[in-house]
CSV table of C-alpha atoms and ligand atoms in Angstrom, one decimal:
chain,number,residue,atom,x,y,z
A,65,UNK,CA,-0.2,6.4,6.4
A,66,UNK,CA,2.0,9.3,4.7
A,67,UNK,CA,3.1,8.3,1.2
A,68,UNK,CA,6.5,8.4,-0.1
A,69,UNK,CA,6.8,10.9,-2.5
A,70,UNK,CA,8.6,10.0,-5.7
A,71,UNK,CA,9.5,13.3,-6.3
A,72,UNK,CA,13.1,14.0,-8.1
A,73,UNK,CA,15.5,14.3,-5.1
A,74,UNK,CA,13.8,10.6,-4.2
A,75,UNK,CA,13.8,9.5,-8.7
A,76,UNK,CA,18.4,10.2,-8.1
A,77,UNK,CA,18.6,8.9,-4.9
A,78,UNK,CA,16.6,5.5,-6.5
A,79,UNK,CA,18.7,6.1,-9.2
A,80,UNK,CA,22.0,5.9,-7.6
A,81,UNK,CA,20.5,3.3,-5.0
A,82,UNK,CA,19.6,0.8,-8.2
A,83,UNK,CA,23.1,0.5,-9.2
A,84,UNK,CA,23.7,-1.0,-5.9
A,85,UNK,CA,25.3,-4.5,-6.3
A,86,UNK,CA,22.0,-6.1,-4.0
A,87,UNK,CA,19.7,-4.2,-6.8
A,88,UNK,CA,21.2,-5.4,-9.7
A,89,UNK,CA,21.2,-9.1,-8.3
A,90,UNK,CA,17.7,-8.4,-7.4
A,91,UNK,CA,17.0,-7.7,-11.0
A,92,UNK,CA,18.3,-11.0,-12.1
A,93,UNK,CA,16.1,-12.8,-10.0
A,94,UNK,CA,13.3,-11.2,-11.2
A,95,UNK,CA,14.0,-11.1,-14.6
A,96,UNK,CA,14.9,-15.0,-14.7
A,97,UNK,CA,11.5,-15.5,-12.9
A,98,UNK,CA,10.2,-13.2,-16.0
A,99,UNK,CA,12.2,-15.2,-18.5
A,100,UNK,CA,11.8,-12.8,-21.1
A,101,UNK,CA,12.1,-14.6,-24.6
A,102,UNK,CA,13.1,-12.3,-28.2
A,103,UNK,CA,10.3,-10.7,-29.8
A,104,UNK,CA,8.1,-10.5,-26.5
A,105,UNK,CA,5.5,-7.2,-25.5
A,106,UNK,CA,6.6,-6.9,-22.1
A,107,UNK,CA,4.8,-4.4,-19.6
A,108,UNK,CA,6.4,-3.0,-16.4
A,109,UNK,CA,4.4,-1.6,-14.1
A,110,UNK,CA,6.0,0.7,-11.8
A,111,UNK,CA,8.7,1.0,-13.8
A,112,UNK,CA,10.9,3.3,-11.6
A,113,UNK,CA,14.3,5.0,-12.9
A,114,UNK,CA,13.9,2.1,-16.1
A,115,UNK,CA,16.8,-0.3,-15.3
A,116,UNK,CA,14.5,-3.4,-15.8
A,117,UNK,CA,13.4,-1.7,-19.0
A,118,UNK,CA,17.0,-1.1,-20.6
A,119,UNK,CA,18.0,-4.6,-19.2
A,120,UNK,CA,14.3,-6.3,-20.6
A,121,UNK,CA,14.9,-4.4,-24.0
A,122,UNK,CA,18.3,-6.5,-24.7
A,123,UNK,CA,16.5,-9.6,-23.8
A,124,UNK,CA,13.2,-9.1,-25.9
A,125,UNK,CA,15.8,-7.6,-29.0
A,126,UNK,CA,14.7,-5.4,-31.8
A,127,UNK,CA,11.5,-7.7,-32.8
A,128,UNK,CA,10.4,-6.7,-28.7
A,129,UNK,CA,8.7,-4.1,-26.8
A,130,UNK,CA,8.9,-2.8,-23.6
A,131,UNK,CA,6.2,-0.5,-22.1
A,132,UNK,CA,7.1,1.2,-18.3
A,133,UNK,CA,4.0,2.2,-16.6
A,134,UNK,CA,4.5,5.0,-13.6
A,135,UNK,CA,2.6,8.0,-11.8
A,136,UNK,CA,5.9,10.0,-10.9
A,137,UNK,CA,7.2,12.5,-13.7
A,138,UNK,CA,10.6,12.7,-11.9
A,139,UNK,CA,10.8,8.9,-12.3
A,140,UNK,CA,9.8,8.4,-16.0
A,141,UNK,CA,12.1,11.0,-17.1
A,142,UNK,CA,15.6,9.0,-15.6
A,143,UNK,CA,13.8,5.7,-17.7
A,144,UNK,CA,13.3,7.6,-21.1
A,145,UNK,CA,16.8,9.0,-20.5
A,146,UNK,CA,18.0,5.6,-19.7
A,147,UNK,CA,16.5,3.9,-22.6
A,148,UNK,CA,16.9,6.8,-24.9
A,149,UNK,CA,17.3,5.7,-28.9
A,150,UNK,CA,15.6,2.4,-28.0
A,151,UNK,CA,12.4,3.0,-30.5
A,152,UNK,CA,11.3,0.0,-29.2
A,153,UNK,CA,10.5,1.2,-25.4
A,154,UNK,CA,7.9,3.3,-24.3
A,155,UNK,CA,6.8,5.1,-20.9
A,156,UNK,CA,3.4,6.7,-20.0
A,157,UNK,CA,2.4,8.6,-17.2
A,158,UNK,CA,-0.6,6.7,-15.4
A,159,UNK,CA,-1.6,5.4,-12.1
A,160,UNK,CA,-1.0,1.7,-11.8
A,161,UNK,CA,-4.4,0.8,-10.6
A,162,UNK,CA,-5.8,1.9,-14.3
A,163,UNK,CA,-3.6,0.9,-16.9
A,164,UNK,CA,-3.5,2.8,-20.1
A,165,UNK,CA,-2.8,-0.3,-22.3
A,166,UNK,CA,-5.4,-2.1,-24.6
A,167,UNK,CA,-6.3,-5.7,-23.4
A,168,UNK,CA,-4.3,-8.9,-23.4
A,169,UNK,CA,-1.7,-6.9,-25.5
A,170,UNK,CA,1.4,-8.0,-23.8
A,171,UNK,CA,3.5,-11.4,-23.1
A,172,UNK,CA,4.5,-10.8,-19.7
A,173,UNK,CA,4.1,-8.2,-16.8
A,174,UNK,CA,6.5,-7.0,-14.1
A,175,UNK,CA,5.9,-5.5,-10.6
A,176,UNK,CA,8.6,-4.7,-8.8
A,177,UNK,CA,7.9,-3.2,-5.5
A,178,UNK,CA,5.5,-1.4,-6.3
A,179,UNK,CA,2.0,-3.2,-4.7
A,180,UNK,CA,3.2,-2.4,-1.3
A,181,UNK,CA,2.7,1.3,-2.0
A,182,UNK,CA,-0.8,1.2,-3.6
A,183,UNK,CA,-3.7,0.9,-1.4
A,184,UNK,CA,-5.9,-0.4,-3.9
A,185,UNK,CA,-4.3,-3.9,-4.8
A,186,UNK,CA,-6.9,-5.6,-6.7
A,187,UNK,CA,-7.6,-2.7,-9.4
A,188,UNK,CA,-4.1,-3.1,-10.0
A,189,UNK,CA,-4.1,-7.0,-10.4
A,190,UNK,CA,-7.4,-6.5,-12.5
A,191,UNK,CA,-5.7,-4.7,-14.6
A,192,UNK,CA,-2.7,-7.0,-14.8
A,193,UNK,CA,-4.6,-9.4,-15.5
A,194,UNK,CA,-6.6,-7.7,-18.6
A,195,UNK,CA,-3.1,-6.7,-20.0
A,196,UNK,CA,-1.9,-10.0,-20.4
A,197,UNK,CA,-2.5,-12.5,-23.0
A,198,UNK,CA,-4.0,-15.4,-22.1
A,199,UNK,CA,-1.4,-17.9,-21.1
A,200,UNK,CA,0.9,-14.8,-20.1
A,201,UNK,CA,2.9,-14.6,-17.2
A,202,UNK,CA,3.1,-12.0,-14.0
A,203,UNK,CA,6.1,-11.7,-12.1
A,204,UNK,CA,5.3,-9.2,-8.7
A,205,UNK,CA,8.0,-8.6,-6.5
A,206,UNK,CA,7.5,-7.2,-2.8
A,207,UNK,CA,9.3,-7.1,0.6
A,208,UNK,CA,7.4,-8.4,4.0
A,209,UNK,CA,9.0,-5.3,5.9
A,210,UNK,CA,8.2,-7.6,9.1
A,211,UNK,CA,11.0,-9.8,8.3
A,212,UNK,CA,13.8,-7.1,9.0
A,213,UNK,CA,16.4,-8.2,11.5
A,214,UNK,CA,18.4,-5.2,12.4
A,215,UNK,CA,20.9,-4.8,15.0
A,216,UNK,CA,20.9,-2.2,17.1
A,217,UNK,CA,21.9,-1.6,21.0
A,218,UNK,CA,19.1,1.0,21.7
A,219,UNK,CA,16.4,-2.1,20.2
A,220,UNK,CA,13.5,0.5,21.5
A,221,UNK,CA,14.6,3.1,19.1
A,222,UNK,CA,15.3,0.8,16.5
A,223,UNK,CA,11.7,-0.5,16.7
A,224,UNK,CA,10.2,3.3,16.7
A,225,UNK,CA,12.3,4.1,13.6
A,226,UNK,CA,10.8,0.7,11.8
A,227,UNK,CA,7.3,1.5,13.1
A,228,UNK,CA,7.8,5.0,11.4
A,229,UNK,CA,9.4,3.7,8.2
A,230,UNK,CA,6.0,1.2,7.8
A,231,UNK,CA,4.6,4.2,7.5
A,232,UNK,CA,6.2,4.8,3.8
A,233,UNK,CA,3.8,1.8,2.6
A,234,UNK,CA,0.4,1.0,1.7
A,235,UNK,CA,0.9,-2.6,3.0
A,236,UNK,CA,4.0,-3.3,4.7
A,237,UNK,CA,3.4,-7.0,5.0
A,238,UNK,CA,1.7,-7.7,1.3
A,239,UNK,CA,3.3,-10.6,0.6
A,240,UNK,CA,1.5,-12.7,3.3
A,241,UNK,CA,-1.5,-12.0,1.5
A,242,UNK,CA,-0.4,-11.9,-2.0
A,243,UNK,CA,-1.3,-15.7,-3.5
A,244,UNK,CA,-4.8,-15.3,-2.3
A,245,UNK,CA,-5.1,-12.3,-4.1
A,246,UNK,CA,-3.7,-13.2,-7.2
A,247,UNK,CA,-6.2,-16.3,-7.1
A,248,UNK,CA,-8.9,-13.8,-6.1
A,249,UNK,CA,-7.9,-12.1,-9.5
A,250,UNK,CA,-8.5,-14.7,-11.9
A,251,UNK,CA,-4.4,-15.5,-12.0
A,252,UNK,CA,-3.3,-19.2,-12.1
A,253,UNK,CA,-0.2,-21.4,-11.3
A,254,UNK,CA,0.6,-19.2,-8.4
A,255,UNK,CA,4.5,-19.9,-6.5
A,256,UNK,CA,7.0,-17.9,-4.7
A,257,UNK,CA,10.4,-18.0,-3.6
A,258,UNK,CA,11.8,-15.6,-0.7
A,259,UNK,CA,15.2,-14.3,-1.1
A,260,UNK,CA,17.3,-13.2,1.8
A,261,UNK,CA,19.1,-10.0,1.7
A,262,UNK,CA,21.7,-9.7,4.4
A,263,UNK,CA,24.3,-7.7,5.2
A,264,UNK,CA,27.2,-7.5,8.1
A,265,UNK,CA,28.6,-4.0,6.8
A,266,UNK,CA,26.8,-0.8,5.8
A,267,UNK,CA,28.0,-1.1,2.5
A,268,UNK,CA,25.7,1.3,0.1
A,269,UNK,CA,26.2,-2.1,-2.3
A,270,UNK,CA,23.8,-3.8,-0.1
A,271,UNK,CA,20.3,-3.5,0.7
A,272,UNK,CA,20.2,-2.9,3.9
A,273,UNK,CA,23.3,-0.1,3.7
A,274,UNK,CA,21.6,1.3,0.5
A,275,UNK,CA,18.2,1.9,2.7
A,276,UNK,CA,19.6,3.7,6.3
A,277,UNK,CA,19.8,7.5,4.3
A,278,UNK,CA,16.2,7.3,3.0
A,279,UNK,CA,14.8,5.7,6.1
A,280,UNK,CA,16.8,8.7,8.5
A,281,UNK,CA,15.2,11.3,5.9
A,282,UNK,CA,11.3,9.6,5.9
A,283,UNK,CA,11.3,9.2,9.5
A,284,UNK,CA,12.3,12.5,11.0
A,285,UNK,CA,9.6,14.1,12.5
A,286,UNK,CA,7.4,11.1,12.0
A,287,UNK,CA,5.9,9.0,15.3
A,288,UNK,CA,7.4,11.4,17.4
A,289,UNK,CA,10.8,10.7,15.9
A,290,UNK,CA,12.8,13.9,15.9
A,291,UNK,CA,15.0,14.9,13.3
A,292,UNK,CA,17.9,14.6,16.4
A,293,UNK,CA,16.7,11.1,16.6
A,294,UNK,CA,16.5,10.1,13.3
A,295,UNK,CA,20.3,11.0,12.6
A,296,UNK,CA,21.5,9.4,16.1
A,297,UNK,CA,19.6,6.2,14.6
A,298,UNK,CA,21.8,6.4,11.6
A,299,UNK,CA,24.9,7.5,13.5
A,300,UNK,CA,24.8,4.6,16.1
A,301,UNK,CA,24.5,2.2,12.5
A,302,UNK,CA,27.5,3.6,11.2
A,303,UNK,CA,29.3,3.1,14.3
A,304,UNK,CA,28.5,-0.2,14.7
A,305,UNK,CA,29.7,-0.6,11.1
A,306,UNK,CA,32.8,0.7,12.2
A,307,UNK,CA,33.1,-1.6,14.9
A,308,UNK,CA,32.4,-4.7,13.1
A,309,UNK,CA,29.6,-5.2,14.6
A,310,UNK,CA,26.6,-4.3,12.3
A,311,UNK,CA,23.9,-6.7,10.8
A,312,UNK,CA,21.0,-6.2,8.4
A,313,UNK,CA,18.6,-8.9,7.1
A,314,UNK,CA,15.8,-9.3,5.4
A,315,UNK,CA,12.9,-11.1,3.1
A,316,UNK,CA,12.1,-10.3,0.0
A,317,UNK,CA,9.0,-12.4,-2.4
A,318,UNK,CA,9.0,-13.5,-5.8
A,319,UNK,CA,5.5,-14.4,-7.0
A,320,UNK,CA,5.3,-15.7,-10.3
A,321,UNK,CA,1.6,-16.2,-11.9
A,322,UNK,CA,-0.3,-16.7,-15.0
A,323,UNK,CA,-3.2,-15.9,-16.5
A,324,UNK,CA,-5.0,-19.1,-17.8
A,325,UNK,CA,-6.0,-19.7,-21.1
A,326,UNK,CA,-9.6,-19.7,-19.8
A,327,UNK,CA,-11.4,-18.7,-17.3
A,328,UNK,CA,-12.2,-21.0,-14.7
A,329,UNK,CA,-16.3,-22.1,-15.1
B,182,SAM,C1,10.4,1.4,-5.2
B,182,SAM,S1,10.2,2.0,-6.8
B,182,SAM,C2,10.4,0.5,-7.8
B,182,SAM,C3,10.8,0.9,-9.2
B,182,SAM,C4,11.0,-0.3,-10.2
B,182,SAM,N1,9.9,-1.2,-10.2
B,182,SAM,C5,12.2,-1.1,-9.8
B,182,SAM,O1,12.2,-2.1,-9.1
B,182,SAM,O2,13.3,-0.7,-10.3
B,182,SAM,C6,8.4,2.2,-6.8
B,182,SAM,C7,7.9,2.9,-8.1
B,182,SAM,O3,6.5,2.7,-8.1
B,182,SAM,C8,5.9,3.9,-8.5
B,182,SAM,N2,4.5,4.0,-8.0
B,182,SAM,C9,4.1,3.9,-6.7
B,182,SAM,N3,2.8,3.9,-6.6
B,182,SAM,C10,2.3,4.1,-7.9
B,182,SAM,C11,1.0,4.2,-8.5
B,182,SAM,N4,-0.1,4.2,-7.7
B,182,SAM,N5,0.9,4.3,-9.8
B,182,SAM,C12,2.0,4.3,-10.6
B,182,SAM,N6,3.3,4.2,-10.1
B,182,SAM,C13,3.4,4.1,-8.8
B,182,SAM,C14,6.8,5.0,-8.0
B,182,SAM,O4,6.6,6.2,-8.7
B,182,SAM,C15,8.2,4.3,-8.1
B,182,SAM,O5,8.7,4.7,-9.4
């Protein structure tokens, strides 16, 4: 595996990318799986360019507090520009698998793809877990890259390019595995709900159109992918755009948990 790095050309292109009509609708699902209430300590983990924080901070109000956990500097400088003023928000620099939070100090926790890059899962869970109150609740969010169904009339390529593009990922297929390990983490009243995102243009509003620029620049000169390939894999998508004829789907998982009020005996 070769990380993605979340460097600042990747922090605008996310940036830009979030604003994406799939993004913000995958936000709402995520945050009404969250269903943050006024007044709540909520802790997001991963926290990205901050458009969950701004969007948590209206929904928790002034008695609230939002905390946005991240490793990337480039990343937690967009959030604290995005939620600049709010006194009530606040970023720290920290790897996610060791949370720099005191214990059971928060309402609720979000992870929003962000699992499927960390190769140590249950730290991070262990962690989630100790951040929460008892009786608080867990919201992750990752895709099963697996799932994509994407058109293409050279399926060969198409395959190579994905195999490459797993590469971006600690676990490309996480949430297969994801209940267990919440259970294995002490978390309770495990569910999830997949949500579709398809497309039938290479509309940058969509996920699957918002995606084929950082997949073409991550997978040149990876698996024997050249940089010649990489852009005819893009070209040939636009084209089929243009014709009509392209199609993008995928899976995405919402796993809502909780930590119980005690622990099991
Ligand atoms: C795909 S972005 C998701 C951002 C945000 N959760 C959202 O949905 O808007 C993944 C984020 O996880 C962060 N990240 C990845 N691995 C991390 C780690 N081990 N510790 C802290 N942050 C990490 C990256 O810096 C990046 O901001």
């Amino acid at each position: 595996m070769s990380p993605m790095i979340f460097d600042e050309r990747l922090a605008g292109q996310l940036e830009s990318i979030y604003q994406a009509r799939d993004m913000v609708r995958r936000r709402q699902l995520a945050r009404d799986a969250l269903s943050a209430a006024p007044g709540e300590r909520i802790i997001d983990v991963g926290c990205g360019p901050g458009f969950f924080a701004a969007e948590l901070l209206e929904q928790v109000g002034a008695d609230g507090v939002v905390v946005g956990i991240d490793s990337s500097p480039a990343m937690l400088s967009v959030a604290a520009r995005r939620c600049v003023g709010r006194r009530n928000a606040g970023f720290l620099a920290a790897d996610v698998a060791s949370l720099p939070v005191r214990e059971s100090g928060f309402d609720a926790a979000l992870c929003v793809q962000v699992l499927e890059y960390v190769p140590d899962v249950a730290a991070v869970l262990a962690g989630l877990h100790r951040v929460l109150r008892p009786g608080g609740r867990l919201v992750v969010w990752d895709v099963d890259w697996a799932t994509v169904s994407w058109h293409s009339g050279d399926p060969a390529r198409m395959g190579r390019v994905l195999a490459a593009w797993d590469g971006h990922l600690a676990h490309p297929s996480l949430p297969r595995t994801l209940a267990s390990r919440l259970r294995s983490a002490g978390f309770a009243d495990i569910s999830v709900a997949g949500h579709t995102f398809a497309a039938t243009h290479a509309d940058p509003d969509t996920f699957g159109g918002s995606i084929i620029p950082l997949i073409e620049q991550f997978v040149a000169g990876r698996n024997g992918i050249s940089p010649a390939d990489a852009s005819a894999w893009s070209a040939e998508q636009r084209r089929l755009d243009a014709e009509g004829a392209f199609f993008f789907g995928c899976i995405q998982f919402c796993f809502t948990a909780i930590r119980p009020l005690t622990r099991p005996a």
